[in-house]
Protein backbone atom coordinates (compact mmCIF):
# COMPACT_ATOMS: atom_id res chain seq x y z
CA MET A 1 -65.68 51.79 -108.84
CA GLY A 2 -65.05 52.92 -105.99
CA ALA A 3 -64.05 51.55 -102.44
CA ASP A 4 -67.31 52.21 -100.72
CA GLU A 5 -69.41 50.53 -103.99
CA LEU A 6 -66.66 47.55 -103.72
CA LEU A 7 -67.35 47.16 -99.75
CA VAL A 8 -71.24 46.66 -100.51
CA GLN A 9 -70.97 44.31 -103.12
CA VAL A 10 -68.32 42.34 -100.99
CA ALA A 11 -70.67 42.17 -98.12
CA GLY A 12 -72.94 40.69 -100.57
CA GLY A 13 -70.25 37.74 -101.22
CA ASP A 14 -69.41 39.17 -104.66
CA HIS A 15 -65.87 37.03 -104.98
CA GLN A 16 -64.60 39.73 -108.04
CA ALA A 17 -65.54 43.08 -106.24
CA PHE A 18 -63.17 41.93 -103.26
CA GLU A 19 -60.77 41.30 -105.57
CA GLU A 20 -61.26 44.95 -106.91
CA LEU A 21 -61.13 46.32 -103.70
CA TYR A 22 -58.25 44.06 -102.51
CA GLY A 23 -55.77 45.68 -105.35
CA LEU A 24 -57.18 49.17 -104.14
CA VAL A 25 -56.78 48.67 -100.43
CA SER A 26 -53.83 46.36 -99.81
CA GLY A 27 -50.84 48.63 -100.60
CA PRO A 28 -52.33 51.36 -97.81
CA VAL A 29 -53.35 48.44 -95.46
CA PHE A 30 -49.74 47.53 -95.45
CA GLY A 31 -48.00 50.36 -95.69
CA LEU A 32 -49.99 51.30 -92.27
CA VAL A 33 -49.02 48.03 -90.99
CA ARG A 34 -45.66 48.49 -91.88
CA ARG A 35 -45.25 51.83 -90.49
CA VAL A 36 -47.24 50.89 -86.89
CA VAL A 37 -45.27 46.54 -86.98
CA ARG A 38 -42.06 47.80 -88.21
CA ASP A 39 -40.74 43.47 -89.17
CA PRO A 40 -41.62 42.72 -92.79
CA ALA A 41 -42.84 39.41 -92.17
CA GLN A 42 -45.01 39.99 -89.49
CA SER A 43 -46.41 43.31 -91.45
CA GLU A 44 -47.10 40.92 -94.48
CA GLU A 45 -48.65 38.35 -92.24
CA VAL A 46 -50.71 41.29 -90.18
CA SER A 47 -52.13 42.85 -93.80
CA GLN A 48 -53.40 39.24 -94.92
CA GLU A 49 -55.23 39.03 -91.69
CA VAL A 50 -57.03 41.96 -92.15
CA LEU A 51 -58.02 41.17 -95.71
CA LEU A 52 -59.17 38.40 -94.65
CA GLU A 53 -61.45 40.37 -91.72
CA LEU A 54 -62.20 42.23 -94.57
CA TRP A 55 -63.95 39.72 -96.65
CA ARG A 56 -65.45 37.94 -93.43
CA SER A 57 -67.09 41.54 -91.77
CA ALA A 58 -67.87 43.72 -94.83
CA ALA A 59 -71.49 43.36 -93.49
CA ARG A 60 -70.11 45.64 -90.87
CA PHE A 61 -69.26 48.34 -92.63
CA ASP A 62 -71.79 51.62 -93.16
CA PRO A 63 -71.52 54.25 -95.49
CA GLY A 64 -72.80 56.67 -93.49
CA ARG A 65 -70.26 56.52 -91.04
CA GLY A 66 -67.52 57.08 -92.83
CA SER A 67 -65.66 56.13 -96.02
CA ALA A 68 -64.50 52.35 -96.83
CA LEU A 69 -60.82 53.15 -96.90
CA SER A 70 -60.69 54.63 -93.23
CA TRP A 71 -62.99 51.92 -92.24
CA VAL A 72 -60.55 49.47 -93.83
CA LEU A 73 -57.71 51.37 -92.41
CA THR A 74 -59.01 51.43 -89.33
CA LEU A 75 -59.33 47.64 -88.77
CA ALA A 76 -55.36 47.47 -90.06
CA HIS A 77 -54.33 50.07 -87.35
CA ARG A 78 -56.29 47.89 -84.50
CA ARG A 79 -54.95 44.72 -86.11
CA ALA A 80 -51.15 46.19 -85.81
CA VAL A 81 -51.55 47.64 -82.44
CA ASP A 82 -53.01 44.23 -81.36
CA ARG A 83 -49.84 42.76 -82.90
CA VAL A 84 -47.48 45.08 -81.63
CA ARG A 85 -48.88 44.96 -77.65
CA SER A 86 -49.04 40.52 -78.37
CA ALA A 87 -45.29 40.91 -79.34
CA ARG A 88 -44.76 43.44 -76.61
CA ALA A 89 -46.24 40.91 -73.65
CA ALA A 90 -44.44 37.98 -74.71
CA VAL A 91 -41.15 39.78 -74.01
CA ASP A 92 -42.29 41.16 -70.68
CA ARG A 93 -43.23 37.33 -70.19
CA GLU A 94 -39.82 36.40 -70.97
CA GLN A 95 -38.35 39.04 -68.98
CA ARG A 96 -39.98 37.86 -65.59
CA GLU A 97 -39.52 34.25 -66.39
CA ALA A 98 -35.89 35.24 -66.64
CA ARG A 99 -35.90 37.38 -63.64
CA ARG A 100 -37.45 34.62 -61.87
CA SER A 101 -35.11 32.23 -62.78
CA HIS A 102 -32.02 34.45 -61.33
CA ASN A 103 -30.18 33.67 -64.67
CA PRO A 104 -28.66 36.27 -66.11
CA ALA A 105 -29.97 37.34 -69.28
CA PHE A 106 -26.13 37.37 -70.81
CA ASP A 107 -27.49 36.99 -73.89
CA GLN A 108 -30.43 39.78 -74.39
CA VAL A 109 -27.95 42.32 -72.86
CA THR A 110 -25.19 41.47 -75.51
CA GLU A 111 -27.93 41.57 -78.23
CA GLU A 112 -29.31 45.13 -77.09
CA VAL A 113 -25.02 46.12 -77.41
CA GLU A 114 -25.04 44.91 -80.53
CA ALA A 115 -28.33 46.25 -81.77
CA GLY A 116 -27.02 49.54 -80.49
CA LEU A 117 -23.86 49.59 -82.06
CA GLU A 118 -25.47 48.65 -85.79
CA ARG A 119 -27.84 51.11 -84.65
CA GLN A 120 -24.77 54.13 -84.89
CA LEU A 121 -23.04 52.29 -87.64
CA VAL A 122 -26.27 52.80 -90.00
CA ARG A 123 -26.91 56.21 -89.13
CA ARG A 124 -22.76 56.92 -89.51
CA CYS A 125 -23.04 55.15 -93.27
CA LEU A 126 -26.91 56.90 -93.78
CA ASP A 127 -25.21 60.32 -93.72
CA ARG A 128 -22.48 59.17 -95.66
CA LEU A 129 -25.60 58.93 -98.97
CA THR A 130 -26.88 62.07 -101.15
CA ALA A 131 -30.01 63.51 -99.52
CA LEU A 132 -31.67 62.25 -102.43
CA GLN A 133 -30.92 58.50 -101.31
CA ARG A 134 -30.94 58.85 -97.73
CA GLN A 135 -34.60 60.14 -98.41
CA SER A 136 -35.63 57.60 -100.71
CA VAL A 137 -34.14 54.76 -98.52
CA THR A 138 -36.16 56.29 -95.40
CA LEU A 139 -39.08 56.25 -97.05
CA ALA A 140 -38.74 52.90 -97.73
CA TYR A 141 -37.12 51.24 -94.98
CA TYR A 142 -38.03 53.06 -91.76
CA ASP A 143 -41.60 54.20 -93.32
CA GLY A 144 -42.46 51.64 -94.88
CA TYR A 145 -43.80 52.72 -98.91
CA THR A 146 -42.82 50.94 -101.76
CA TYR A 147 -41.08 52.23 -104.15
CA ARG A 148 -43.96 53.44 -106.25
CA GLU A 149 -45.34 55.27 -102.98
CA VAL A 150 -41.64 56.99 -102.84
CA ALA A 151 -41.84 58.09 -106.18
CA GLU A 152 -45.44 59.61 -105.57
CA ARG A 153 -43.83 60.94 -102.21
CA LEU A 154 -40.80 62.52 -103.92
CA ALA A 155 -42.17 63.45 -106.99
CA LEU A 156 -40.02 61.74 -109.08
CA PRO A 157 -40.60 59.44 -112.25
CA LEU A 158 -40.75 55.49 -110.92
CA GLY A 159 -36.67 54.56 -112.69
CA THR A 160 -35.51 57.49 -110.83
CA VAL A 161 -36.35 56.62 -107.53
CA LYS A 162 -35.26 52.72 -107.95
CA THR A 163 -32.18 54.27 -109.56
CA ARG A 164 -31.27 55.70 -106.14
CA MET A 165 -32.45 53.36 -104.28
CA ARG A 166 -30.54 50.87 -105.42
CA ASP A 167 -27.29 53.42 -105.92
CA GLY A 168 -28.30 54.29 -102.11
CA LEU A 169 -28.31 50.73 -100.59
CA THR A 170 -24.88 49.61 -102.74
CA ARG A 171 -23.66 52.87 -100.96
CA LEU A 172 -24.62 51.10 -97.42
CA ARG A 173 -23.92 47.73 -98.07
CA ASP A 174 -20.26 48.95 -98.91
CA CYS A 175 -20.33 51.68 -95.95
CA MET A 176 -21.10 48.85 -93.35
CA GLY A 177 -18.44 46.42 -94.85
CA GLY A 178 -20.77 43.84 -96.40
CA VAL A 179 -22.70 43.34 -93.33
CA ALA A 180 -26.27 44.08 -94.71
């Protein structure tokens, strides 16, 4: 049964249909949220909020306006963007407060410098990986894809992708001096 039919059943309160729909959409929802939010823990939280919202608002789905997956991903994108905007607003409030209190934000400057140095080190270490290792690691950690999704995108067996990821991450850790 497709996502459209399942979502219509979920609107009627069908728990089994929701379980099946959850299995169909949870991966794409997390992948989209991860690309927007970036932080893994925040991405998991936002994904769960989206899936809860899906259960609560399934009756708002109109099959005449598009597919269920598009509707769900629209919910996910909106929620993820809201989370990013909220986080930015909180940072802006904290920075304004720091300026008002006339206390220099030395910790912020230090953190920004350290983060910049870490990014440079990661880039250098990524450049030392093989092209396939770098591509697999980049798809998984920067673009938020699962191992299975990386395997599908690269048209490679899942075991091959897992091996490349393991080897690439080991080389990254060694390159970074065990910092990773």
